[in-house]
mmCIF file with all atom_site columns, C-alpha atoms in Angstrom:
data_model
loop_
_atom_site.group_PDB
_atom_site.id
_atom_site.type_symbol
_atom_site.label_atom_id
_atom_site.label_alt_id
_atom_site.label_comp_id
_atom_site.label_asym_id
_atom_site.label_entity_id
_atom_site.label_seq_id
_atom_site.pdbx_PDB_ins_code
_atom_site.Cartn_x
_atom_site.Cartn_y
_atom_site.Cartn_z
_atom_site.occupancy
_atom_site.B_iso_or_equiv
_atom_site.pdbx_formal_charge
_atom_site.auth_seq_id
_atom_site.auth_comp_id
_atom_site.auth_asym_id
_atom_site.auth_atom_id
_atom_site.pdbx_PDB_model_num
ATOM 1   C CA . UNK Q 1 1   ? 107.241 87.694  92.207  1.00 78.00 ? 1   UNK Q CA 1
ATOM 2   C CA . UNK Q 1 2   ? 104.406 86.066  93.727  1.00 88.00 ? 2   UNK Q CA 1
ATOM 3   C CA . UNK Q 1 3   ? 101.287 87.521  93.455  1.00 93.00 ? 3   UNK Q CA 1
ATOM 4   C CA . UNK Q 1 4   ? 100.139 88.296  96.875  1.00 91.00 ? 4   UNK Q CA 1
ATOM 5   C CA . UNK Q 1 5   ? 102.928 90.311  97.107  1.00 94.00 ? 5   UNK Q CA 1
ATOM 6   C CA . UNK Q 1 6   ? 102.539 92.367  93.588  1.00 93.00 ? 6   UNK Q CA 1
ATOM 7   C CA . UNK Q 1 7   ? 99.028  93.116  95.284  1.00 92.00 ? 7   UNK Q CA 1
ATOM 8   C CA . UNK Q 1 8   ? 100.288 94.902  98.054  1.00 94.00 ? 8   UNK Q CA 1
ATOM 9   C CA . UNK Q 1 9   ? 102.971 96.784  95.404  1.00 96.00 ? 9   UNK Q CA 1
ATOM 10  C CA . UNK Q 1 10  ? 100.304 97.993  93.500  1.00 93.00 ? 10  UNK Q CA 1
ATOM 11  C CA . UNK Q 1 11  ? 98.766  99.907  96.106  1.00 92.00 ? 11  UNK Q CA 1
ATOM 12  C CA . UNK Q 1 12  ? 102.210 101.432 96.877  1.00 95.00 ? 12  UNK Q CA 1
ATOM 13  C CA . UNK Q 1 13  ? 103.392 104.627 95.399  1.00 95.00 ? 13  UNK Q CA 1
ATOM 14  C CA . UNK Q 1 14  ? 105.124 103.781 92.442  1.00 97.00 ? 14  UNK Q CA 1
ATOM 15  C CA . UNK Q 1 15  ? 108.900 105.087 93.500  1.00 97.00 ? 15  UNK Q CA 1
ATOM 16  C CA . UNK Q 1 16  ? 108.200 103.211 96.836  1.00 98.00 ? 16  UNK Q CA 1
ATOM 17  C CA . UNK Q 1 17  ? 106.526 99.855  95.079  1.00 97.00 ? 17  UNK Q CA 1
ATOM 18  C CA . UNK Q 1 18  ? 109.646 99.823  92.552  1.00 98.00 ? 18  UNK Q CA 1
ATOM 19  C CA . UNK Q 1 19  ? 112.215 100.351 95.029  1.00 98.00 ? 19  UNK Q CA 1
ATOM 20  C CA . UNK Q 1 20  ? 110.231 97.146  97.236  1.00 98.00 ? 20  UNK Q CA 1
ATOM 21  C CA . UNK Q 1 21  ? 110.666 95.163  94.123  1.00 98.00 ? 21  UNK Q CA 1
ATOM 22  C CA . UNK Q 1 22  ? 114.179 95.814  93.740  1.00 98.00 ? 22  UNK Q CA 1
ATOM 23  C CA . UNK Q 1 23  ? 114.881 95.075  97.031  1.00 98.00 ? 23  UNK Q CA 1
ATOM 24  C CA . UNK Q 1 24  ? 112.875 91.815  97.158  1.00 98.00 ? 24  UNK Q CA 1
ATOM 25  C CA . UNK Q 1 25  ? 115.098 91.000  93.822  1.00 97.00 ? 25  UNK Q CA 1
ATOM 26  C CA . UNK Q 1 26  ? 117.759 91.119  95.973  1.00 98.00 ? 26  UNK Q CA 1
ATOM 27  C CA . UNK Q 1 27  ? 116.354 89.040  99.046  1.00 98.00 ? 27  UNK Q CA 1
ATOM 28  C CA . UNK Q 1 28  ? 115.581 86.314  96.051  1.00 97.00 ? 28  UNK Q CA 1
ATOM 29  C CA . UNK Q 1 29  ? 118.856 86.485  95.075  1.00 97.00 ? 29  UNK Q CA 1
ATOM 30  C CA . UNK Q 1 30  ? 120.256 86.006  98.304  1.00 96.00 ? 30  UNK Q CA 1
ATOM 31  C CA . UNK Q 1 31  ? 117.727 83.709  99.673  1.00 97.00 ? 31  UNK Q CA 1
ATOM 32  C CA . UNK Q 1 32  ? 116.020 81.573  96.912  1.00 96.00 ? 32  UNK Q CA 1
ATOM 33  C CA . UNK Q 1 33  ? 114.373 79.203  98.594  1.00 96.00 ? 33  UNK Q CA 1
ATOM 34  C CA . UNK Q 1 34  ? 112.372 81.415  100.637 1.00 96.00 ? 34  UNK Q CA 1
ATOM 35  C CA . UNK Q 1 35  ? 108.762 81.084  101.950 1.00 94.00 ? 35  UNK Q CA 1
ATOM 36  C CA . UNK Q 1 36  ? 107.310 84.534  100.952 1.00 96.00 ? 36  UNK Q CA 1
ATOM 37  C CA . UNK Q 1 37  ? 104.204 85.536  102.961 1.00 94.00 ? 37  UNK Q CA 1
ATOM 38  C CA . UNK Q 1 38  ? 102.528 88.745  103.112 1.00 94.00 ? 38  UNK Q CA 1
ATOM 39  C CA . UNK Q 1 39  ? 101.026 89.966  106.250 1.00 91.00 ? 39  UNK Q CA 1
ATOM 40  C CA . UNK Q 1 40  ? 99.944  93.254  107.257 1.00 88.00 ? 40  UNK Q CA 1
ATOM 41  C CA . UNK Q 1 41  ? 101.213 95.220  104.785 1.00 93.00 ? 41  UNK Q CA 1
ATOM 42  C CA . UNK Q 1 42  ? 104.739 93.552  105.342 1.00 96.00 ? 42  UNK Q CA 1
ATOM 43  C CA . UNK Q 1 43  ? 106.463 90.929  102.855 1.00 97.00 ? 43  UNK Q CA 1
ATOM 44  C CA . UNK Q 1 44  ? 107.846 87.813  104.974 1.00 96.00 ? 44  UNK Q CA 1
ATOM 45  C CA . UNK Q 1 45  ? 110.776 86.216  103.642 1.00 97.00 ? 45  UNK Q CA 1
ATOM 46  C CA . UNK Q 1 46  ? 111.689 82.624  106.245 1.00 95.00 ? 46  UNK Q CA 1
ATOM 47  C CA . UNK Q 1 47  ? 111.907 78.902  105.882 1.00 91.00 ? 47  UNK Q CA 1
ATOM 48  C CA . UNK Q 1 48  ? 108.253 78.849  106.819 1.00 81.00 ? 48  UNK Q CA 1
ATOM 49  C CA . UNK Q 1 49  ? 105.165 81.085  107.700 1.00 74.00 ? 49  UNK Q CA 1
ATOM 50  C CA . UNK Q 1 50  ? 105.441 83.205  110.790 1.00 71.00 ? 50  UNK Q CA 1
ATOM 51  C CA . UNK Q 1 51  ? 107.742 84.624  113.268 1.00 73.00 ? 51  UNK Q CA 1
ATOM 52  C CA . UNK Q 1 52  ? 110.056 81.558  114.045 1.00 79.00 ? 52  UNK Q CA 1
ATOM 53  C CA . UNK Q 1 53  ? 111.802 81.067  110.823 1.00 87.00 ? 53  UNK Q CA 1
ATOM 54  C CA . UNK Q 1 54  ? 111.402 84.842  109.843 1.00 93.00 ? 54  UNK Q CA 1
ATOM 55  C CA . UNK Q 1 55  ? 114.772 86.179  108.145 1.00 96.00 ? 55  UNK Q CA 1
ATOM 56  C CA . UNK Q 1 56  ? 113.771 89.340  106.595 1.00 98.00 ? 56  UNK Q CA 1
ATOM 57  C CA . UNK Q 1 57  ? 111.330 91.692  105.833 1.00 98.00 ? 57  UNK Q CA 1
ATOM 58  C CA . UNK Q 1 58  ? 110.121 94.400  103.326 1.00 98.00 ? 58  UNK Q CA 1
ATOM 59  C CA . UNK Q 1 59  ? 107.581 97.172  104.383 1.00 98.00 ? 59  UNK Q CA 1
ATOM 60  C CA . UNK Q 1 60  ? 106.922 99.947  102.219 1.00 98.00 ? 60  UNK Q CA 1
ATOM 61  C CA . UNK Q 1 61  ? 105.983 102.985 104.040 1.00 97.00 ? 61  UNK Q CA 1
ATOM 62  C CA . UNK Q 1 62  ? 105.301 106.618 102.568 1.00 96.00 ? 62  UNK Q CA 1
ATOM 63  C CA . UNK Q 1 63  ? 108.766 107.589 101.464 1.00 96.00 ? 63  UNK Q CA 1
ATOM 64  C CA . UNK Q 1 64  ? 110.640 104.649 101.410 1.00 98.00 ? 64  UNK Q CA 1
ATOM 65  C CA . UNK Q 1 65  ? 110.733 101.201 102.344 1.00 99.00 ? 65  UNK Q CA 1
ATOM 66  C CA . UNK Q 1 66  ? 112.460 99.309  105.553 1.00 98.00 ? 66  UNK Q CA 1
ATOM 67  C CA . UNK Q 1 67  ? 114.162 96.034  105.076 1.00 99.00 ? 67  UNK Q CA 1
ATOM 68  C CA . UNK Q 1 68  ? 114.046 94.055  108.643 1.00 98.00 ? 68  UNK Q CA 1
ATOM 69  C CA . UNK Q 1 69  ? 116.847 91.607  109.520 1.00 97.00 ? 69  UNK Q CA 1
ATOM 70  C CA . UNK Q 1 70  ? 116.037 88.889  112.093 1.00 95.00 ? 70  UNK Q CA 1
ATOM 71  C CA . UNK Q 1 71  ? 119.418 88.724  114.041 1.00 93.00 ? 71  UNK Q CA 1
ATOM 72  C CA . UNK Q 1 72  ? 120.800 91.408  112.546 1.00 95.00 ? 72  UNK Q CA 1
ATOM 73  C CA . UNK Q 1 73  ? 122.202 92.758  115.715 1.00 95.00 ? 73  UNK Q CA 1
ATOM 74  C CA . UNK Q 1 74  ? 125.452 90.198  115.450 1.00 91.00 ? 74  UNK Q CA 1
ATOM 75  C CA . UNK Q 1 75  ? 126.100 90.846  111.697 1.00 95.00 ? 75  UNK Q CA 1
ATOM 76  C CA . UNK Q 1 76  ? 129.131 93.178  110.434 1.00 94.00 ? 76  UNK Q CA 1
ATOM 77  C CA . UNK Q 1 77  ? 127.926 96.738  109.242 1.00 95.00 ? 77  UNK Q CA 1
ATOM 78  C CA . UNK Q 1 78  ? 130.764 98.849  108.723 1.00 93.00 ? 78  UNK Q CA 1
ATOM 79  C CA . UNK Q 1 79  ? 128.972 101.142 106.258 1.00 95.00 ? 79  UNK Q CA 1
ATOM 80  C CA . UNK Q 1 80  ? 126.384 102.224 108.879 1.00 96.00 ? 80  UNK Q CA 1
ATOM 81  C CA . UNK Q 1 81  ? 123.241 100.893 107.423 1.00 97.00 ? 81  UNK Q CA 1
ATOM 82  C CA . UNK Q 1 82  ? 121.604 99.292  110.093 1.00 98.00 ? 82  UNK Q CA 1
ATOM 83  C CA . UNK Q 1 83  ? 119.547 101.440 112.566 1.00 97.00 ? 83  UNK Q CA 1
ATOM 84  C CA . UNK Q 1 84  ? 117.216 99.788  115.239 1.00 97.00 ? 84  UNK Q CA 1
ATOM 85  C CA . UNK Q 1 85  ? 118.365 99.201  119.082 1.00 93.00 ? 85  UNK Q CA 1
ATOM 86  C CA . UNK Q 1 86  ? 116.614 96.058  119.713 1.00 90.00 ? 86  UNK Q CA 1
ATOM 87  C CA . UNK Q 1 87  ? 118.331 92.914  121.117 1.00 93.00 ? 87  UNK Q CA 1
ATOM 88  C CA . UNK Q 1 88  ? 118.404 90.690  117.915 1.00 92.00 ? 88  UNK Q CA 1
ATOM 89  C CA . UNK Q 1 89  ? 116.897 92.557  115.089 1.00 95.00 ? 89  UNK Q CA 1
ATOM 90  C CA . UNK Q 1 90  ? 117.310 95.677  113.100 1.00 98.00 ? 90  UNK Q CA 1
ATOM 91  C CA . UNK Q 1 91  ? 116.671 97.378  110.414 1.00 98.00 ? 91  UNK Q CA 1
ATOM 92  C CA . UNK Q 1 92  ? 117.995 99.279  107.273 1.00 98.00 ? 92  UNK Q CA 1
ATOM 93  C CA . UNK Q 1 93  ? 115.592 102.309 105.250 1.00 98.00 ? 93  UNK Q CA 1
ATOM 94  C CA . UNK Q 1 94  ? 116.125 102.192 101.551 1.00 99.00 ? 94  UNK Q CA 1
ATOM 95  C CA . UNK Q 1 95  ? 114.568 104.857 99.660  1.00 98.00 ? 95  UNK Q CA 1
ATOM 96  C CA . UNK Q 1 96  ? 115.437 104.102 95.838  1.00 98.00 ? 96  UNK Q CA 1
ATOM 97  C CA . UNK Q 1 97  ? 116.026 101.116 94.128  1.00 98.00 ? 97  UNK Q CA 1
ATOM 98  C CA . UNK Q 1 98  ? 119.641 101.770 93.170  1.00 98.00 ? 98  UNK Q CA 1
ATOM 99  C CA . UNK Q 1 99  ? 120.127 102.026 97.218  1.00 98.00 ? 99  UNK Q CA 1
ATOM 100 C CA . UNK Q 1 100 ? 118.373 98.441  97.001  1.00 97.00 ? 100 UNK Q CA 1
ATOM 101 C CA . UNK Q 1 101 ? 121.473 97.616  95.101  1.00 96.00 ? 101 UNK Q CA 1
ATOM 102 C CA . UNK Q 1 102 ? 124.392 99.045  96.750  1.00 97.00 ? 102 UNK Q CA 1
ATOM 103 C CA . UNK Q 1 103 ? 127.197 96.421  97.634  1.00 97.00 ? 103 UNK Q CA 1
ATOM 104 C CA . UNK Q 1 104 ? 127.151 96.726  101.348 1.00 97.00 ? 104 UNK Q CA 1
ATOM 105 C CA . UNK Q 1 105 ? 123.333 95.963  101.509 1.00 98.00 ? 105 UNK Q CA 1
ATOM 106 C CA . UNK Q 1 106 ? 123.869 93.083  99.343  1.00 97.00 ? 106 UNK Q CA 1
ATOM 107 C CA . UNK Q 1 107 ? 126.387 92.008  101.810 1.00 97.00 ? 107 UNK Q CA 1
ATOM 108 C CA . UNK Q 1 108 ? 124.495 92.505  104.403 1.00 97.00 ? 108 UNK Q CA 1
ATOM 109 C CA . UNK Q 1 109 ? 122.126 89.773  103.137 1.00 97.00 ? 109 UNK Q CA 1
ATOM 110 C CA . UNK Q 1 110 ? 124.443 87.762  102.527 1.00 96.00 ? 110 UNK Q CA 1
ATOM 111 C CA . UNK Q 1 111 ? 125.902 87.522  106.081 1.00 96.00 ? 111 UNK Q CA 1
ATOM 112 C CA . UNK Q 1 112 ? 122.881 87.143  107.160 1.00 96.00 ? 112 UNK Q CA 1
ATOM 113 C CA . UNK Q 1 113 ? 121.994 83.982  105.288 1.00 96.00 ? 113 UNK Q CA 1
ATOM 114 C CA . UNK Q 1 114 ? 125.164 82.895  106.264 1.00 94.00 ? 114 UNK Q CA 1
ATOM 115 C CA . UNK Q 1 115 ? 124.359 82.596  109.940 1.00 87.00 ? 115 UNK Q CA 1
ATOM 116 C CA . UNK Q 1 116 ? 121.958 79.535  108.956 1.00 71.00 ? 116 UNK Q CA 1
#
């Protein structure tokens, strides 16, 4: 994990900063050759810095941490994760890192990537 990013972990609370790591395990997994910025408070994951090639993105908040998905409005869901009513993007809440694991999260990455 870069370091940048462990920065902004360690400020986290730890639940919140180990569930962000598991998540962003899973990101790497699905998306190796990612650009990882941090911004903001937010971890970028794209094919570059900045909005344009933006696919996901981690932000750890109080309780739990919210996983963006650029263009996740056109991707399959049929668990119900995804929440958001914007026209391209939404977003899924993950509050532990076993949640960070669950299969239809994973596969949720995975269609993403697959829309490249």
């Amino acid at each position: 994990m870069n370091e940048d990013v462990e920065a902004l972990l360690t400020e986290q609370d730890p639940e919140v900063a180990a569930t962000a790591r598991a998540l962003i395990r899973q990101i790497e997994a699905a998306y190796p050759e990612a650009v990882v910025s941090v911004d903001g408070g937010d971890v970028g994951f794209g094919s570059g810095r900045g909005y344009k090639g933006l696919r996901f993105v981690v932000s750890p908040h109080k309780a739990h941490v919210t996983l963006g998905i650029s263009g996740g409005v056109g991707l399959p869901d049929p668990a119900g994760l995804m929440e958001g009513k914007g026209k391209v993007h939404r977003h899924v809440k993950v509050r532990t890192p076993e949640e960070a694991a669950r299969p239809e999260l994973v596969e949720l990455l995975r269609a993403r990537m697959a829309l490249e």
